Amino acid sequence: MSQVDSALVETLLTALGNAYAPYSSHPVAAVMECPDGQQFAGCNVEVAHYKGLCAEASAISAMATAGQRELAKVYVMGPGEHLCTPCGDCRQRIREFATPDTQILVLSREGEVLKTYTMDTLLPDAFGPEQLPAR
């Protein structure tokens, strides 16, 4: 299996360490990479009423706040060696900014690529902006 850049692994590990997951004890980190190479990190933030913020949503929010609107790659890292894939809500969030070429990579804590997805494999037959009436 392939390995990602060590600087990216450090960014993900830092975000993973900053995750606020007192209820699930399941920290997650994500990095959204834009076509120009800019990267935006995020971590999950849980709250007592169980409607927290996923790592992917956190990173996408940072990306959108910076004015970016397209994803080249998405990196997700969970707390263990198992696949920690984006939840259904985050798959739809990623879909909003993805292209057919966007890669979604799920990593181990060591930065090993456990699995790579395209948007079509992550969320087949997805509903997207093109299904909505033009404004």
mmCIF file of C-alpha atoms in Angstrom:
data_model
loop_
_atom_site.group_PDB
_atom_site.id
_atom_site.type_symbol
_atom_site.label_atom_id
_atom_site.label_comp_id
_atom_site.label_asym_id
_atom_site.label_seq_id
_atom_site.Cartn_x
_atom_site.Cartn_y
_atom_site.Cartn_z
ATOM 1 C CA MET A 1 0.000 0.000 0.000
ATOM 2 C CA SER A 2 1.091 3.557 -0.579
ATOM 3 C CA GLN A 3 2.103 6.175 1.947
ATOM 4 C CA VAL A 4 1.229 9.872 1.898
ATOM 5 C CA ASP A 5 3.611 12.764 2.532
ATOM 6 C CA SER A 6 4.932 12.950 6.112
ATOM 7 C CA ALA A 7 3.958 16.638 6.455
ATOM 8 C CA LEU A 8 0.364 15.721 5.618
ATOM 9 C CA VAL A 9 0.458 12.894 8.173
ATOM 10 C CA GLU A 10 1.670 15.368 10.819
ATOM 11 C CA THR A 11 -1.145 17.778 9.950
ATOM 12 C CA LEU A 12 -3.683 14.971 10.289
ATOM 13 C CA LEU A 13 -2.175 13.707 13.543
ATOM 14 C CA THR A 14 -2.252 17.228 15.002
ATOM 15 C CA ALA A 15 -5.902 17.621 14.015
ATOM 16 C CA LEU A 16 -6.653 14.144 15.388
ATOM 17 C CA GLY A 17 -5.033 15.138 18.676
ATOM 18 C CA ASN A 18 -7.152 18.300 18.785
ATOM 19 C CA ALA A 19 -10.428 16.480 18.159
ATOM 20 C CA TYR A 20 -13.021 17.004 20.865
ATOM 21 C CA ALA A 21 -14.642 13.572 21.223
ATOM 22 C CA PRO A 22 -15.523 13.137 24.923
ATOM 23 C CA TYR A 23 -18.699 11.138 24.218
ATOM 24 C CA SER A 24 -17.655 8.686 21.509
ATOM 25 C CA SER A 25 -13.901 8.579 22.198
ATOM 26 C CA HIS A 26 -13.600 8.352 18.408
ATOM 27 C CA PRO A 27 -11.417 11.230 17.166
ATOM 28 C CA VAL A 28 -11.349 11.868 13.434
ATOM 29 C CA ALA A 29 -9.228 14.228 11.328
ATOM 30 C CA ALA A 30 -9.636 15.349 7.734
ATOM 31 C CA VAL A 31 -7.718 17.456 5.261
ATOM 32 C CA MET A 32 -9.311 18.963 2.171
ATOM 33 C CA GLU A 33 -6.834 19.663 -0.636
ATOM 34 C CA CYS A 34 -7.765 22.074 -3.418
ATOM 35 C CA PRO A 35 -6.452 21.927 -6.995
ATOM 36 C CA ASP A 36 -3.984 24.752 -6.246
ATOM 37 C CA GLY A 37 -2.460 22.679 -3.407
ATOM 38 C CA GLN A 38 -3.972 24.607 -0.488
ATOM 39 C CA GLN A 39 -4.918 22.319 2.368
ATOM 40 C CA PHE A 40 -7.523 22.796 5.085
ATOM 41 C CA ALA A 41 -7.587 20.614 8.190
ATOM 42 C CA GLY A 42 -10.469 19.810 10.468
ATOM 43 C CA CYS A 43 -11.370 17.556 13.386
ATOM 44 C CA ASN A 44 -14.588 16.315 14.860
ATOM 45 C CA VAL A 45 -16.162 18.344 17.653
ATOM 46 C CA GLU A 46 -18.805 16.587 19.738
ATOM 47 C CA VAL A 47 -21.326 18.340 21.944
ATOM 48 C CA ALA A 48 -23.604 17.096 24.724
ATOM 49 C CA HIS A 49 -26.745 17.041 22.579
ATOM 50 C CA TYR A 50 -25.003 14.677 20.086
ATOM 51 C CA LYS A 51 -25.224 16.996 17.095
ATOM 52 C CA GLY A 52 -21.546 17.669 16.754
ATOM 53 C CA LEU A 53 -19.406 18.545 13.781
ATOM 54 C CA CYS A 54 -17.601 15.895 11.740
ATOM 55 C CA ALA A 55 -13.946 16.348 10.785
ATOM 56 C CA GLU A 56 -14.828 16.525 7.100
ATOM 57 C CA ALA A 57 -17.453 19.213 7.734
ATOM 58 C CA SER A 58 -14.967 21.161 9.830
ATOM 59 C CA ALA A 59 -12.329 21.065 7.069
ATOM 60 C CA ILE A 60 -14.851 21.905 4.342
ATOM 61 C CA SER A 61 -16.013 24.904 6.381
ATOM 62 C CA ALA A 62 -12.432 26.180 6.620
ATOM 63 C CA MET A 63 -11.993 25.634 2.879
ATOM 64 C CA ALA A 64 -15.192 27.498 2.002
ATOM 65 C CA THR A 65 -14.330 30.312 4.422
ATOM 66 C CA ALA A 66 -11.065 30.765 2.518
ATOM 67 C CA GLY A 67 -13.021 31.112 -0.738
ATOM 68 C CA GLN A 68 -12.195 27.708 -2.195
ATOM 69 C CA ARG A 69 -14.918 25.778 -4.006
ATOM 70 C CA GLU A 70 -13.271 22.670 -5.489
ATOM 71 C CA LEU A 71 -11.698 19.550 -4.009
ATOM 72 C CA ALA A 72 -8.811 17.683 -5.559
ATOM 73 C CA LYS A 73 -8.222 15.273 -2.663
ATOM 74 C CA VAL A 74 -9.814 14.441 0.653
ATOM 75 C CA TYR A 75 -7.811 12.711 3.396
ATOM 76 C CA VAL A 76 -9.536 11.096 6.388
ATOM 77 C CA MET A 77 -7.832 9.562 9.431
ATOM 78 C CA GLY A 78 -9.573 7.849 12.320
ATOM 79 C CA PRO A 79 -8.333 6.599 15.677
ATOM 80 C CA GLY A 80 -7.382 3.067 14.637
ATOM 81 C CA GLU A 81 -6.168 0.921 11.784
ATOM 82 C CA HIS A 82 -9.673 0.224 10.465
ATOM 83 C CA LEU A 83 -11.333 2.148 7.651
ATOM 84 C CA CYS A 84 -12.820 5.364 8.970
ATOM 85 C CA THR A 85 -14.845 6.456 5.967
ATOM 86 C CA PRO A 86 -16.916 9.650 5.819
ATOM 87 C CA CYS A 87 -20.458 9.369 7.198
ATOM 88 C CA GLY A 88 -23.439 9.818 4.900
ATOM 89 C CA ASP A 89 -23.811 13.527 5.654
ATOM 90 C CA CYS A 90 -20.138 14.144 4.911
ATOM 91 C CA ARG A 91 -20.271 12.143 1.704
ATOM 92 C CA GLN A 92 -22.924 14.599 0.543
ATOM 93 C CA ARG A 93 -20.850 17.570 1.767
ATOM 94 C CA ILE A 94 -17.814 16.296 -0.144
ATOM 95 C CA ARG A 95 -20.000 15.737 -3.212
ATOM 96 C CA GLU A 96 -20.919 19.434 -3.218
ATOM 97 C CA PHE A 97 -17.291 20.406 -3.944
ATOM 98 C CA ALA A 98 -15.986 17.273 -5.684
ATOM 99 C CA THR A 99 -15.321 16.648 -9.340
ATOM 100 C CA PRO A 100 -15.216 13.272 -11.081
ATOM 101 C CA ASP A 101 -11.439 13.355 -10.508
ATOM 102 C CA THR A 102 -11.566 14.043 -6.750
ATOM 103 C CA GLN A 103 -9.865 11.312 -4.728
ATOM 104 C CA ILE A 104 -10.994 10.420 -1.216
ATOM 105 C CA LEU A 105 -8.220 8.642 0.699
ATOM 106 C CA VAL A 106 -8.750 6.871 4.006
ATOM 107 C CA LEU A 107 -5.513 6.593 5.973
ATOM 108 C CA SER A 108 -4.099 4.704 8.915
ATOM 109 C CA ARG A 109 -2.479 6.668 11.730
ATOM 110 C CA GLU A 110 0.883 5.955 10.101
ATOM 111 C CA GLY A 111 -0.231 7.594 6.856
ATOM 112 C CA GLU A 112 -0.727 4.377 4.940
ATOM 113 C CA VAL A 113 -3.491 4.610 2.351
ATOM 114 C CA LEU A 114 -6.003 1.954 3.388
ATOM 115 C CA LYS A 115 -8.443 2.670 0.570
ATOM 116 C CA THR A 116 -9.012 5.259 -2.156
ATOM 117 C CA TYR A 117 -12.443 6.222 -3.454
ATOM 118 C CA THR A 118 -13.816 8.352 -6.258
ATOM 119 C CA MET A 119 -17.024 10.247 -5.678
ATOM 120 C CA ASP A 120 -18.887 7.629 -7.740
ATOM 121 C CA THR A 121 -17.653 4.807 -5.512
ATOM 122 C CA LEU A 122 -18.135 6.736 -2.265
ATOM 123 C CA LEU A 123 -21.641 7.982 -3.082
ATOM 124 C CA PRO A 124 -23.087 6.288 -6.178
ATOM 125 C CA ASP A 125 -25.954 8.012 -7.985
ATOM 126 C CA ALA A 126 -25.444 11.090 -5.827
ATOM 127 C CA PHE A 127 -27.764 14.067 -5.814
ATOM 128 C CA GLY A 128 -25.820 17.213 -6.622
ATOM 129 C CA PRO A 129 -26.154 20.857 -7.559
ATOM 130 C CA GLU A 130 -26.769 20.002 -11.210
ATOM 131 C CA GLN A 131 -30.099 18.377 -10.247
ATOM 132 C CA LEU A 132 -31.417 21.676 -8.888
ATOM 133 C CA PRO A 133 -33.078 24.307 -11.069
ATOM 134 C CA ALA A 134 -30.775 27.014 -12.378
ATOM 135 C CA ARG A 135 -30.915 30.241 -10.403
#
